[in-house]
Amino acid sequence: MALRRLLQGSVLPRMMGRAAAAPFSTTSGETVCATLFPGDGIGPEIAESVKQVFNVAGVPIEWEEHYVGTEVDPRTESFLTWESLESVRRNKVGLKGPMATPIGKGHRSLNLTLRKELGLYANVRPCNSLPGYKTRYDDVNLVTIRENTEGEYSGLEHQVVRGVVESLKIITRQASLRVAEYAFHYAKTNGRERVSAIHKANIMRKTDGLFLKCCREVAEKYPEIAYEEVIIDNCCMTLVKNPSLFDVLVMPNLYGDIISDLCAGLIGGLGLTPSCNIGEGGICLAEAVHGSAPDIAGKNLANPTALLLSAVMMLRHLQFNNQADRIHNAILQTISEGKFRTADLGGKASTSDFTKAVCDHI
Amino acid sequence: MARRSAPLLRRLVSSPAPVPAPSAPLPGHGGARRTVTYMPRPGDGNPRAVTLIPGDGIGPLVTGAVQQVMEVIHAPVYFETYEVRGDMPTVPPAVIESIRRNKVCLKGGLATPVGGGVSSLNMQLRKELDLYASLVNCSNFPGLPTRHQDVDIVVIRENTEGEYSGLEHEVVPGVVESLKVITKFCSERIAKYAFEYAYLNNRKKVTAVHKANIMKLADGLFLESCREVASKYPGIQYNEIIVDNCCMQLVAKPEQFDVMVTPNLYGNLVANTAAGIAGGTGVMPGGNVGQDHAVFEQGASAGNVGNENILEQKKANPVALLLSSAMMLRHLQFPSFADRLETAVKRVIAEGKYRTKDLGGTSTTQEVTDAVIANLD
């Protein structure tokens, strides 16, 4: 098992006494252990791509692979075993491929299990237009940070009387502060200039009002980062007209869900979007947000870009910035050259061809 | 009435599907003339009273434009103007009285201040008059370049309940709850309105937007109502789409959508997104309609009533409100006036000489209004 040394007096600001992004030593030369969930469908193939690329780039990561089980583990009430979750808690870093949700009752959904057990409170999606892959929008360069635990998705609904249903939206100071802190911290460590809080506080005065209050409090601690508040309808309209006006967006759960998918659509879809979930205690679980595509599973046709870019996010979290940059540039170069593109981008290359091209560019 | 004119009449009398401008945008008269075979009843030409609420911000500017154009075409409407500002505690009862009497209202914009204290006047108006359907027509205008083509979407949004019920409270300090209420009654009537609209306007498809995979009971109830109504209109295609996927598809392939029916919050987002891709909220018409009353206003306002710069320089875009007033004229059964107004506005947009800032130009409101007046048949 690899040892990790926490740097003293790190570049990361204090975050309410919690290390939200534990820095890892890059100079020790020791390998870092990371959990890998290849997932279902095309998952194993694209996980293989990631491993290959990491090998070529010389990333000192040792993978601990875990698979979704075939029976429900009573300790976790889901198909993910206790061991898998413990592994992520121990390693503090992980990469997850697409997982198909098993149908049926008596168990929690896989994503819900991961979120609750690991305390994943923020979902981060950087959306950048890929040079060379033409979509209708060329200048997208933003990051959406979405609160992932409460809000409208608390799952608290009930039928009051027949034909009348109530659904509760919960906003707490604690969760809002936590995600706001992470957003500003992310902006600072990644050289971003502006954070926009997205809300509908003119209608939902108390709930979104509380969210905004927390964002403002955190904004005061980061005077070098510009802060603004944008109403959600204005945000949607501006995103489709002129997405370059946004930098970092921080939002409660529902708006975050919609806006992050909208932004993914701007750059070309979920097959190209990286994503990372931040959890309590500095856990970082990078994941590919697309589906498991069972129809092309095993045929070497899948596009590994999303998982590769998510893996790059994971590397940056681990502060392996050198390798992260090299791999990122290799991916961008391969896509922009256009010689090796998988079917979903309009090309004819196979997964292994694309992976090899990326490796060659490193 | 002759059978042949019945379908034409139906199309003209109800809310409009977008009318393509004449193939060569001609600056003056002499374009293809629309003949309206419509037989009015005696007395239909008597002027109708319409409540006018200029509102805040750019509201007075754009309603002024509408009033000017209405005068020039001698439309048989006269306006009863009422002063309402966004920071008033409630809508004055005189205004509500007037709308109840006239049944039709044209509204500029009412700002809703952020933060505590004042409940939204827009919401109040909707609840009082039970305007349960909000309609936004989002379609491409020939001559106005956008990133997306073939956009022709009508977003029909439930307007009274859902996430905007305004029922919030603080449970303990630092924990706030907001109630989202969905009732079968409201879901059913909005679904009925959506399908009826599609039927009356020869629309082929209705899409219900929801998040029932997460909010199983609430959005599940909404979907149930939509499905029930869909079964009564076998000629209209019906499908459902999850709201986050919907936004992604709107950005990637908007041509797949036709009529969309949504609960309150999602409708707000979808309408603004659709308006954005088709040319911006400055040009999309829309309105709110209930059983007895109708209020016409700019379709999607993106939550603002214009910033100070636009106000000072008088560069607000009057197109949306002009087109909404054309919708209002049809609602009042004055189709030829509506057609003339719409044709003129579309000619001005297609020409491209007079465009306000949000469309990429530098004209003022007055210049655009004058251009519309000049282009009237």
XYZ file of C-alpha atoms in Angstrom:
739
model
C 0.000 0.000 0.000
C 1.399 3.321 -0.920
C 2.056 5.969 1.716
C 0.799 9.496 1.292
C 2.368 12.483 2.915
C 0.277 15.574 3.363
C 2.209 18.691 2.496
C 2.550 21.185 5.309
C 1.192 24.638 4.802
C -0.197 23.713 1.445
C -1.254 26.159 -1.200
C -4.849 25.288 -0.424
C -6.708 27.683 1.835
C -8.316 26.358 4.947
C -11.705 24.961 4.269
C -13.687 24.989 7.463
C -11.103 22.790 9.044
C -11.635 20.102 6.487
C -9.140 19.187 3.793
C -11.373 19.252 0.801
C -8.616 18.530 -1.673
C -5.836 16.696 0.029
C -2.600 17.513 -1.709
C -0.341 14.655 -2.535
C 3.376 14.668 -2.714
C 4.721 14.629 -6.216
C 8.341 14.510 -5.428
C 8.501 11.396 -3.350
C 8.288 9.089 -6.342
C 5.992 6.820 -4.434
C 2.986 5.429 -6.174
C -0.464 6.534 -5.252
C -3.160 3.947 -4.905
C -6.412 4.749 -6.636
C -9.668 2.825 -6.887
C -10.938 2.026 -10.331
C -14.512 1.043 -11.123
C -14.447 -0.008 -14.770
C -18.222 -0.287 -14.803
C -20.447 -2.020 -17.315
C -20.888 -2.056 -21.042
C -18.082 -0.080 -22.628
C -16.638 0.602 -19.195
C -13.890 -2.042 -19.164
C -12.626 -1.045 -22.624
C -12.306 2.634 -21.867
C -10.801 1.879 -18.455
C -8.189 -0.129 -20.337
C -7.473 2.953 -22.472
C -6.918 5.018 -19.376
C -4.520 2.494 -17.938
C -2.567 2.381 -21.178
C -2.299 6.148 -21.439
C -1.247 6.442 -17.820
C 1.462 3.849 -18.354
C 2.905 5.681 -21.314
C 2.832 8.982 -19.448
C 4.573 7.444 -16.487
C 1.907 8.290 -13.945
C 2.768 6.685 -10.601
C -0.649 5.283 -9.904
C -1.477 1.790 -8.835
C -5.034 0.790 -9.609
C -7.268 -1.149 -7.256
C -10.037 -2.498 -9.423
C -13.487 -3.096 -8.091
C -16.532 -4.357 -9.870
C -20.202 -4.072 -9.215
C -21.340 -7.281 -7.634
C -24.098 -9.572 -8.760
C -25.926 -9.609 -5.473
C -26.984 -6.988 -3.038
C -24.531 -6.453 -0.213
C -26.606 -6.044 2.926
C -24.056 -3.725 4.507
C -24.484 -1.167 1.744
C -27.945 -2.136 0.519
C -26.726 -2.093 -3.033
C -24.732 -4.017 -5.560
C -21.591 -2.135 -4.578
C -19.794 -4.030 -1.879
C -18.568 -2.615 1.388
C -15.014 -3.413 0.291
C -15.342 -1.225 -2.796
C -16.528 1.715 -0.753
C -13.867 1.187 1.890
C -11.278 1.168 -0.845
C -12.331 4.610 -2.047
C -12.442 5.913 1.507
C -8.942 4.654 2.070
C -7.396 5.802 -1.172
C -9.300 9.070 -1.248
C -9.201 9.043 -5.006
C -10.961 7.028 -7.637
C -12.124 6.755 -11.217
C -15.475 5.394 -12.206
C -16.724 4.210 -15.543
C -20.361 4.100 -16.612
C -22.521 1.835 -14.504
C -25.809 0.446 -15.668
C -28.488 0.765 -13.039
C -29.908 -2.642 -12.197
C -33.666 -2.707 -12.210
C -35.597 -3.981 -9.279
C -36.324 -3.253 -5.683
C -34.670 -3.814 -2.384
C -31.517 -1.914 -3.157
C -30.371 1.633 -3.583
C -29.259 2.955 -6.926
C -25.506 2.795 -7.453
C -25.020 6.530 -7.790
C -27.097 7.183 -4.696
C -25.043 4.650 -2.733
C -21.762 6.229 -3.762
C -23.028 9.686 -3.012
C -24.401 8.927 0.408
C -21.679 6.583 1.607
C -18.785 8.718 0.438
C -20.424 12.048 1.238
C -19.950 13.352 -2.297
C -21.175 16.890 -2.016
C -19.969 18.676 -5.131
C -20.072 17.684 -8.773
C -17.547 19.516 -10.929
C -17.734 19.572 -14.702
C -15.323 21.646 -16.717
C -16.797 22.304 -20.144
C -14.305 23.375 -22.745
C -14.815 23.486 -26.462
C -12.560 20.903 -28.033
C -10.386 22.536 -30.651
C -10.879 20.867 -33.967
C -14.229 19.317 -33.093
C -16.707 21.763 -34.464
C -19.942 22.360 -32.605
C -22.151 25.395 -32.874
C -20.243 26.937 -30.003
C -16.508 27.508 -30.248
C -15.642 29.514 -27.216
C -16.998 27.569 -24.274
C -14.660 27.634 -21.324
C -16.530 27.247 -18.095
C -16.837 25.023 -15.061
C -20.120 24.032 -13.451
C -20.073 23.176 -9.776
C -23.248 21.629 -8.506
C -24.324 20.939 -4.956
C -25.046 17.248 -4.932
C -26.687 16.259 -1.672
C -29.804 18.278 -0.990
C -31.975 20.790 -2.739
C -34.801 19.496 -4.858
C -33.428 16.005 -5.029
C -33.821 15.230 -1.362
C -36.350 12.584 -2.345
C -38.855 13.783 0.218
C -42.271 13.592 -1.379
C -45.663 12.569 -0.165
C -49.241 12.611 -1.279
C -51.221 15.062 0.813
C -54.624 13.956 -0.401
C -55.529 12.147 -3.608
C -54.338 14.208 -6.521
C -52.152 16.572 -4.504
C -48.477 15.845 -4.108
C -45.875 17.810 -2.205
C -42.179 17.602 -2.799
C -39.745 19.213 -0.395
C -36.754 21.250 -1.455
C -34.264 21.587 1.375
C -31.455 24.092 1.484
C -29.160 24.149 4.485
C -26.537 26.624 5.463
C -24.002 23.895 5.994
C -24.305 22.317 2.556
C -24.441 25.672 0.774
C -21.355 26.932 2.575
C -19.538 23.735 1.794
C -20.167 23.843 -1.922
C -19.502 27.600 -2.085
C -16.173 27.088 -0.316
C -15.246 24.405 -2.778
C -16.232 26.565 -5.730
C -14.072 29.477 -4.678
C -11.233 27.183 -3.718
C -11.427 25.531 -7.132
C -11.487 28.908 -8.828
C -8.420 30.014 -6.941
C -6.356 26.890 -7.469
C -7.229 26.710 -11.142
C -6.636 30.322 -11.971
C -10.251 31.211 -12.613
C -11.328 34.810 -12.308
C -15.021 34.830 -11.627
C -17.615 32.782 -9.800
C -21.296 33.151 -10.652
C -23.976 31.884 -8.293
C -27.088 30.742 -10.151
C -30.402 31.079 -8.368
C -34.061 31.960 -8.505
C -34.142 33.940 -5.328
C -36.632 36.459 -6.651
C -39.277 33.743 -6.471
C -37.843 31.255 -3.990
C -36.775 33.903 -1.583
C -35.880 31.913 1.504
C -34.325 28.818 -0.008
C -32.278 30.315 -2.807
C -31.879 33.395 -0.634
C -30.051 31.265 1.928
C -27.894 29.751 -0.780
C -26.952 33.209 -2.016
C -26.204 34.436 1.477
C -23.752 31.599 1.977
C -22.113 32.297 -1.378
C -21.714 35.947 -0.483
C -20.102 35.082 2.826
C -17.543 32.888 1.117
C -16.994 35.463 -1.628
C -15.849 37.968 0.957
C -13.010 35.680 1.904
C -11.726 35.634 -1.660
C -11.538 39.278 -2.683
C -9.362 38.509 -5.675
C -12.104 36.467 -7.322
C -15.000 38.368 -8.855
C -18.433 37.239 -7.695
C -21.785 37.742 -9.311
C -25.286 36.373 -9.023
C -27.301 35.414 -12.058
C -30.952 34.404 -12.180
C -31.357 30.983 -13.710
C -33.492 32.005 -16.663
C -31.059 34.710 -17.594
C -28.247 32.157 -17.208
C -29.913 29.686 -19.578
C -30.487 32.328 -22.172
C -26.990 33.712 -21.946
C -25.464 30.250 -22.086
C -27.096 29.516 -25.406
C -26.403 32.931 -26.828
C -22.949 33.683 -25.519
C -21.376 31.023 -23.292
C -18.015 32.767 -23.162
C -19.473 35.194 -20.630
C -19.348 32.576 -17.881
C -16.394 31.283 -15.922
C -17.216 29.228 -12.833
C -20.859 28.535 -12.024
C -21.980 27.370 -8.600
C -25.525 26.139 -8.163
C -27.894 24.149 -5.994
C -28.831 20.653 -7.033
C -31.611 20.942 -9.598
C -30.298 23.953 -11.467
C -26.899 22.335 -11.425
C -28.228 19.184 -12.994
C -29.905 21.051 -15.819
C -27.165 23.594 -16.436
C -24.346 21.075 -16.373
C -26.123 18.955 -18.964
C -26.858 22.039 -21.015
C -23.178 22.945 -20.967
C -22.254 19.397 -21.917
C -24.558 19.803 -24.890
C -22.761 22.995 -25.879
C -19.418 21.254 -26.258
C -20.610 18.121 -27.972
C -22.420 15.882 -25.538
C -21.854 13.641 -22.585
C -19.374 11.513 -24.472
C -16.805 14.282 -24.250
C -17.488 15.749 -20.838
C -15.304 15.028 -17.840
C -16.761 15.066 -14.372
C -15.517 14.766 -10.851
C -17.285 14.321 -7.513
C -15.767 15.802 -4.392
C -16.512 14.154 -1.079
C -16.010 14.675 2.597
C -12.476 14.289 3.790
C -10.958 15.178 0.449
C -12.306 12.304 -1.592
C -12.228 12.834 -5.318
C -14.121 10.399 -7.506
C -13.767 11.195 -11.188
C -16.356 9.641 -13.440
C -17.592 9.409 -16.981
C -21.168 10.656 -17.081
C -22.255 8.971 -20.255
C -24.141 5.703 -20.392
C -22.743 2.230 -20.621
C -23.784 1.845 -24.280
C -24.421 -1.880 -24.157
C -24.981 -2.011 -27.912
C -21.341 -1.270 -28.712
C -19.825 -2.978 -25.691
C -16.874 -5.174 -26.449
C -16.610 -4.040 -30.058
C -13.704 -1.645 -29.628
C -15.818 1.241 -30.913
C -16.281 3.260 -27.750
C -14.951 6.788 -27.305
C -12.717 6.922 -24.234
C -12.420 10.735 -24.259
C -14.797 11.390 -21.370
C -13.105 8.897 -19.083
C -9.646 10.078 -20.133
C -10.508 13.720 -19.429
C -12.022 12.739 -16.083
C -8.825 10.859 -15.283
C -6.897 14.041 -16.090
C -9.099 15.884 -13.578
C -8.186 13.241 -11.051
C -4.490 13.775 -11.769
C -4.819 17.506 -11.245
C -6.493 16.861 -7.917
C -3.528 14.688 -7.017
C -1.293 17.546 -8.158
C 0.401 15.484 -10.832
C 0.113 18.591 -12.954
C 2.965 17.759 -15.285
C 1.526 14.438 -16.380
C -1.999 15.861 -16.397
C -0.987 18.602 -18.806
C 0.851 16.240 -21.095
C -2.026 13.797 -21.311
C -4.556 16.594 -21.746
C -2.576 18.125 -24.575
C -2.164 14.740 -26.208
C -5.930 14.190 -26.151
C -6.663 17.639 -27.530
C -4.093 17.232 -30.239
C -5.427 13.848 -31.301
C -8.972 15.142 -31.554
C -8.010 18.335 -33.303
C -5.934 16.540 -35.903
C -9.008 14.584 -36.786
C -7.203 11.544 -38.130
C -8.328 9.223 -35.387
C -11.873 9.858 -34.342
C -14.330 7.357 -32.999
C -17.728 6.827 -34.558
C -19.618 9.174 -32.254
C -17.445 12.067 -33.433
C -18.011 11.143 -37.030
C -14.863 9.139 -37.604
C -13.972 5.531 -38.151
C -11.224 4.828 -35.650
C -11.501 2.141 -33.039
C -10.948 2.635 -29.326
C -7.491 1.123 -29.506
C -6.475 3.283 -32.486
C -7.555 6.408 -30.679
C -5.771 5.349 -27.508
C -2.608 4.601 -29.436
C -2.759 7.991 -31.124
C -3.058 9.691 -27.745
C -0.130 7.691 -26.410
C 1.938 8.650 -29.427
C 1.300 12.305 -28.766
C 2.472 12.234 -25.195
C -69.679 29.636 -42.959
C -68.291 27.985 -46.079
C -66.544 24.749 -45.238
C -63.406 25.769 -47.102
C -62.844 28.821 -44.972
C -63.340 26.971 -41.679
C -59.796 25.567 -41.441
C -58.340 28.908 -42.538
C -60.501 30.727 -40.040
C -59.498 28.371 -37.257
C -55.853 28.951 -38.008
C -56.243 32.682 -38.181
C -58.425 33.076 -35.137
C -56.308 31.076 -32.738
C -52.763 31.819 -31.654
C -50.490 31.972 -34.630
C -48.040 29.523 -36.005
C -45.125 31.566 -37.329
C -45.864 33.079 -40.698
C -42.946 33.130 -43.120
C -42.247 36.576 -44.533
C -42.588 37.064 -48.283
C -39.749 35.353 -50.076
C -37.940 38.543 -51.092
C -37.979 40.959 -48.186
C -39.440 44.056 -49.788
C -39.075 47.306 -47.931
C -42.437 48.758 -48.889
C -45.746 47.573 -50.107
C -46.192 45.251 -53.009
C -45.253 42.030 -51.213
C -47.610 39.059 -51.294
C -50.866 40.229 -49.813
C -52.678 37.990 -47.385
C -56.362 37.749 -48.063
C -58.405 37.115 -45.020
C -61.678 35.366 -45.642
C -63.311 36.134 -42.388
C -66.875 37.152 -41.939
C -67.281 39.335 -38.885
C -70.496 39.704 -36.988
C -72.132 43.105 -36.990
C -70.622 45.159 -34.211
C -67.295 43.302 -34.183
C -65.615 46.502 -35.278
C -66.529 48.355 -32.130
C -63.364 49.342 -30.320
C -62.406 46.949 -27.557
C -60.929 48.095 -24.285
C -57.615 46.547 -23.342
C -55.915 47.077 -20.008
C -52.384 48.306 -20.502
C -49.732 47.946 -17.800
C -46.505 49.629 -18.915
C -44.642 48.407 -15.826
C -41.013 49.007 -14.915
C -37.734 49.303 -16.660
C -38.091 49.013 -20.390
C -41.813 48.364 -20.022
C -43.015 51.903 -20.693
C -40.660 52.193 -23.643
C -41.924 49.106 -25.431
C -45.590 49.604 -24.599
C -45.200 53.102 -25.991
C -44.016 51.525 -29.230
C -47.079 49.276 -29.325
C -49.400 52.179 -28.718
C -47.824 54.101 -31.582
C -48.191 51.242 -34.023
C -51.756 50.516 -32.926
C -52.690 54.089 -33.648
C -51.203 54.004 -37.110
C -53.051 50.868 -38.166
C -56.230 52.188 -36.542
C -56.747 48.938 -34.698
C -60.148 48.884 -32.968
C -58.617 48.760 -29.509
C -58.190 51.447 -26.945
C -55.942 51.150 -23.944
C -56.783 51.760 -20.312
C -53.398 52.441 -18.848
C -52.572 51.635 -15.247
C -49.448 52.422 -13.309
C -47.979 49.326 -11.641
C -44.421 49.081 -10.407
C -42.534 45.982 -9.354
C -41.926 47.196 -5.854
C -45.575 47.696 -4.938
C -46.750 45.261 -2.275
C -49.748 44.049 -4.264
C -51.299 44.671 -7.632
C -53.772 47.527 -7.118
C -57.364 46.249 -7.054
C -58.351 48.783 -9.696
C -56.053 47.055 -12.157
C -57.494 43.619 -11.423
C -60.989 45.106 -11.767
C -60.103 46.517 -15.135
C -58.656 43.243 -16.408
C -61.694 41.334 -15.214
C -63.883 43.763 -17.089
C -61.872 43.902 -20.296
C -60.754 40.285 -20.243
C -57.554 41.162 -22.102
C -54.407 42.881 -20.901
C -51.116 43.906 -22.443
C -48.208 44.137 -20.078
C -44.706 45.560 -20.321
C -42.336 44.173 -17.720
C -42.709 43.991 -13.950
C -39.455 43.587 -12.103
C -39.337 41.169 -9.234
C -36.822 42.297 -6.648
C -34.369 39.680 -5.404
C -34.341 38.836 -1.724
C -36.896 39.149 0.990
C -40.000 41.189 1.357
C -42.079 41.488 -1.770
C -43.901 38.645 -3.404
C -43.710 38.674 -7.159
C -46.418 40.791 -8.761
C -46.310 38.689 -11.884
C -47.160 35.619 -9.824
C -49.882 37.511 -7.990
C -51.500 38.571 -11.219
C -51.432 35.016 -12.494
C -52.924 33.571 -9.351
C -55.666 36.191 -9.030
C -56.800 35.813 -12.594
C -56.040 32.095 -12.681
C -53.899 32.431 -15.795
C -52.787 28.894 -15.708
C -51.041 28.534 -19.043
C -48.020 30.494 -20.128
C -47.168 30.294 -23.766
C -43.944 31.211 -25.526
C -43.532 31.008 -29.270
C -39.903 30.374 -30.131
C -39.076 30.222 -33.776
C -36.394 31.371 -36.146
C -36.983 34.599 -38.012
C -35.888 34.638 -41.637
C -33.056 37.090 -41.948
C -31.995 36.850 -38.312
C -28.903 34.670 -38.137
C -28.698 32.249 -35.238
C -26.608 29.197 -34.513
C -29.629 26.915 -34.835
C -31.980 26.566 -37.776
C -35.452 25.088 -38.088
C -36.428 26.048 -34.587
C -40.199 26.147 -34.202
C -41.098 25.421 -30.631
C -44.041 26.460 -28.503
C -43.435 26.071 -24.790
C -46.591 25.728 -22.735
C -45.867 26.035 -19.090
C -48.053 25.494 -16.050
C -48.227 28.864 -14.403
C -49.777 28.628 -10.968
C -48.257 25.880 -8.865
C -45.188 23.707 -8.889
C -41.982 25.098 -7.511
C -43.242 28.633 -7.521
C -45.963 28.077 -4.967
C -44.137 30.470 -2.651
C -44.514 28.161 0.327
C -41.235 28.357 2.174
C -40.309 28.330 5.813
C -37.265 28.033 8.001
C -37.334 24.755 9.896
C -34.490 25.603 12.259
C -31.905 28.353 11.752
C -29.846 27.391 8.759
C -32.320 24.907 7.294
C -34.974 26.120 4.889
C -37.696 24.138 3.184
C -39.602 25.013 0.069
C -42.675 23.114 -0.994
C -43.245 22.096 -4.567
C -46.910 21.308 -5.008
C -48.257 19.375 -7.967
C -51.960 18.698 -8.221
C -53.858 16.530 -10.630
C -56.282 19.339 -11.310
C -53.639 21.767 -12.535
C -51.609 19.158 -14.374
C -54.684 17.959 -16.192
C -55.809 21.344 -17.324
C -52.392 22.364 -18.592
C -52.082 19.091 -20.475
C -55.515 19.658 -21.964
C -54.555 23.156 -23.015
C -51.355 21.934 -24.617
C -53.062 19.257 -26.662
C -55.890 21.555 -27.591
C -53.381 24.133 -28.763
C -51.582 21.522 -30.819
C -54.864 20.361 -32.324
C -56.059 23.861 -33.186
C -52.747 24.885 -34.691
C -51.997 21.779 -36.674
C -49.018 20.836 -34.560
C -47.826 17.267 -34.787
C -46.114 16.508 -31.516
C -46.381 17.289 -27.828
C -43.438 16.596 -25.547
C -43.803 16.495 -21.774
C -40.747 17.662 -19.837
C -40.217 16.189 -16.391
C -37.809 14.782 -13.836
C -39.899 11.866 -12.729
C -36.927 9.534 -12.310
C -35.978 11.566 -9.230
C -39.237 13.236 -8.206
C -41.305 10.171 -8.666
C -44.529 11.282 -7.042
C -44.649 14.916 -8.048
C -43.548 14.749 -11.664
C -45.049 11.293 -11.866
C -48.454 12.834 -11.240
C -47.789 15.428 -13.924
C -46.851 12.736 -16.427
C -49.873 10.662 -15.556
C -52.155 13.575 -16.391
C -50.321 14.192 -19.663
C -50.621 10.569 -20.675
C -54.336 10.534 -19.962
C -54.944 13.563 -22.127
C -52.640 12.223 -24.849
C -54.802 9.158 -25.220
C -57.697 11.409 -26.204
C -55.735 12.895 -29.112
C -54.547 9.876 -31.074
C -53.578 12.043 -34.030
C -50.961 13.916 -32.070
C -47.658 12.295 -31.231
C -46.734 12.322 -27.581
C -43.420 11.682 -25.915
C -41.671 12.453 -22.659
C -38.195 13.732 -21.986
C -36.213 14.295 -18.824
C -35.428 17.953 -18.280
C -31.637 17.745 -18.288
C -31.617 15.678 -21.446
C -34.158 18.120 -22.858
C -31.844 21.080 -22.395
C -29.009 19.158 -23.966
C -31.166 18.230 -26.957
C -32.390 21.799 -27.312
C -28.823 22.902 -27.722
C -27.883 20.082 -30.066
C -30.999 19.265 -32.118
C -33.814 21.731 -31.498
C -35.685 20.751 -34.644
C -37.004 17.633 -32.932
C -39.291 19.630 -30.645
C -42.715 20.980 -31.505
C -45.028 21.758 -28.619
C -43.613 21.261 -25.146
C -45.697 21.054 -22.003
C -43.951 21.491 -18.689
C -44.517 22.227 -15.019
C -43.612 25.642 -13.715
C -39.875 25.687 -13.077
C -38.747 23.536 -15.962
C -40.973 25.554 -18.242
C -39.186 28.707 -17.212
C -35.789 27.237 -18.066
C -36.884 25.519 -21.255
C -38.669 28.625 -22.510
C -35.648 30.801 -21.921
C -33.312 28.289 -23.504
C -35.551 27.865 -26.533
C -35.938 31.636 -26.842
C -32.188 32.007 -26.645
C -31.460 29.561 -29.432
C -34.068 31.019 -31.745
C -32.861 34.591 -31.532
C -33.157 35.860 -27.993
C -35.836 36.911 -25.591
C -36.145 40.285 -27.254
C -38.133 38.885 -30.146
C -40.230 36.013 -28.832
C -43.915 36.701 -28.255
C -46.023 35.027 -25.680
C -48.661 35.431 -23.079
C -50.573 33.984 -20.183
C -54.055 32.635 -20.628
C -56.733 31.304 -18.340
C -60.343 30.352 -18.642
C -61.618 33.904 -18.739
C -58.694 36.249 -19.121
C -55.550 36.668 -21.178
C -52.475 38.760 -20.485
C -50.042 39.273 -23.336
C -46.438 40.172 -22.727
C -42.936 39.509 -23.898
C -42.674 35.704 -24.137
C -39.585 34.959 -22.140
C -37.999 37.768 -20.241
C -34.984 35.985 -18.762
C -35.871 37.448 -15.403
C -34.921 41.012 -16.140
C -36.581 44.166 -17.323
C -33.556 45.683 -18.947
C -30.565 47.334 -17.407
C -30.026 51.044 -16.960
C -27.896 51.492 -20.032
C -30.567 50.243 -22.369
C -33.124 52.317 -20.556
C -31.131 55.529 -20.780
C -30.281 55.126 -24.400
C -33.819 53.986 -25.167
C -32.561 50.939 -27.013
C -34.972 48.306 -25.750
C -36.251 45.801 -28.284
C -39.960 46.313 -28.991
C -40.301 43.332 -31.329
C -41.406 40.811 -28.713
C -44.173 43.024 -27.399
C -45.235 44.028 -30.914
C -45.609 40.387 -31.868
C -47.412 39.662 -28.612
C -49.815 42.475 -29.383
C -50.407 40.835 -32.765
C -51.299 37.666 -30.851
C -53.621 39.797 -28.773
C -55.315 41.196 -31.858
C -55.992 37.664 -33.068
C -57.312 36.764 -29.657
C -59.725 39.687 -29.995
C -60.665 38.390 -33.443
C -59.081 41.142 -35.523
C -57.027 38.872 -37.790
C -56.253 41.276 -40.602
C -54.742 43.834 -38.243
C -52.722 41.089 -36.634
C -51.441 39.882 -39.986
C -50.443 43.356 -41.115
C -48.582 44.032 -37.894
C -46.791 40.726 -37.967
C -45.812 41.021 -41.609
C -44.390 44.486 -41.036
C -42.353 43.379 -38.031
C -40.983 40.391 -39.869
C -40.014 42.533 -42.806
C -38.082 44.853 -40.541
C -36.222 41.935 -38.960
C -35.482 40.318 -42.283
C -34.146 43.551 -43.701
C -31.726 43.890 -40.844
C -31.230 47.640 -41.073
C -32.971 48.510 -37.848
C -32.009 46.177 -35.073
C -31.538 46.812 -31.399
C -28.441 45.798 -29.459
C -29.610 42.333 -28.475
C -29.906 41.435 -32.157
C -26.514 42.830 -32.944
C -27.500 46.274 -34.138
C -27.411 49.795 -32.773
C -30.903 51.150 -33.332
C -33.089 52.710 -30.733
C -36.594 51.576 -29.888
C -38.058 54.523 -31.770
C -36.111 53.731 -34.917
C -37.363 50.162 -34.963
C -40.907 51.322 -34.299
C -40.701 53.817 -37.140
C -39.385 51.128 -39.450
C -42.311 48.879 -38.554
C -44.745 51.696 -39.210
C -43.091 52.388 -42.535
C -43.443 48.739 -43.515
C -47.127 48.446 -42.779
C -49.376 47.598 -45.663
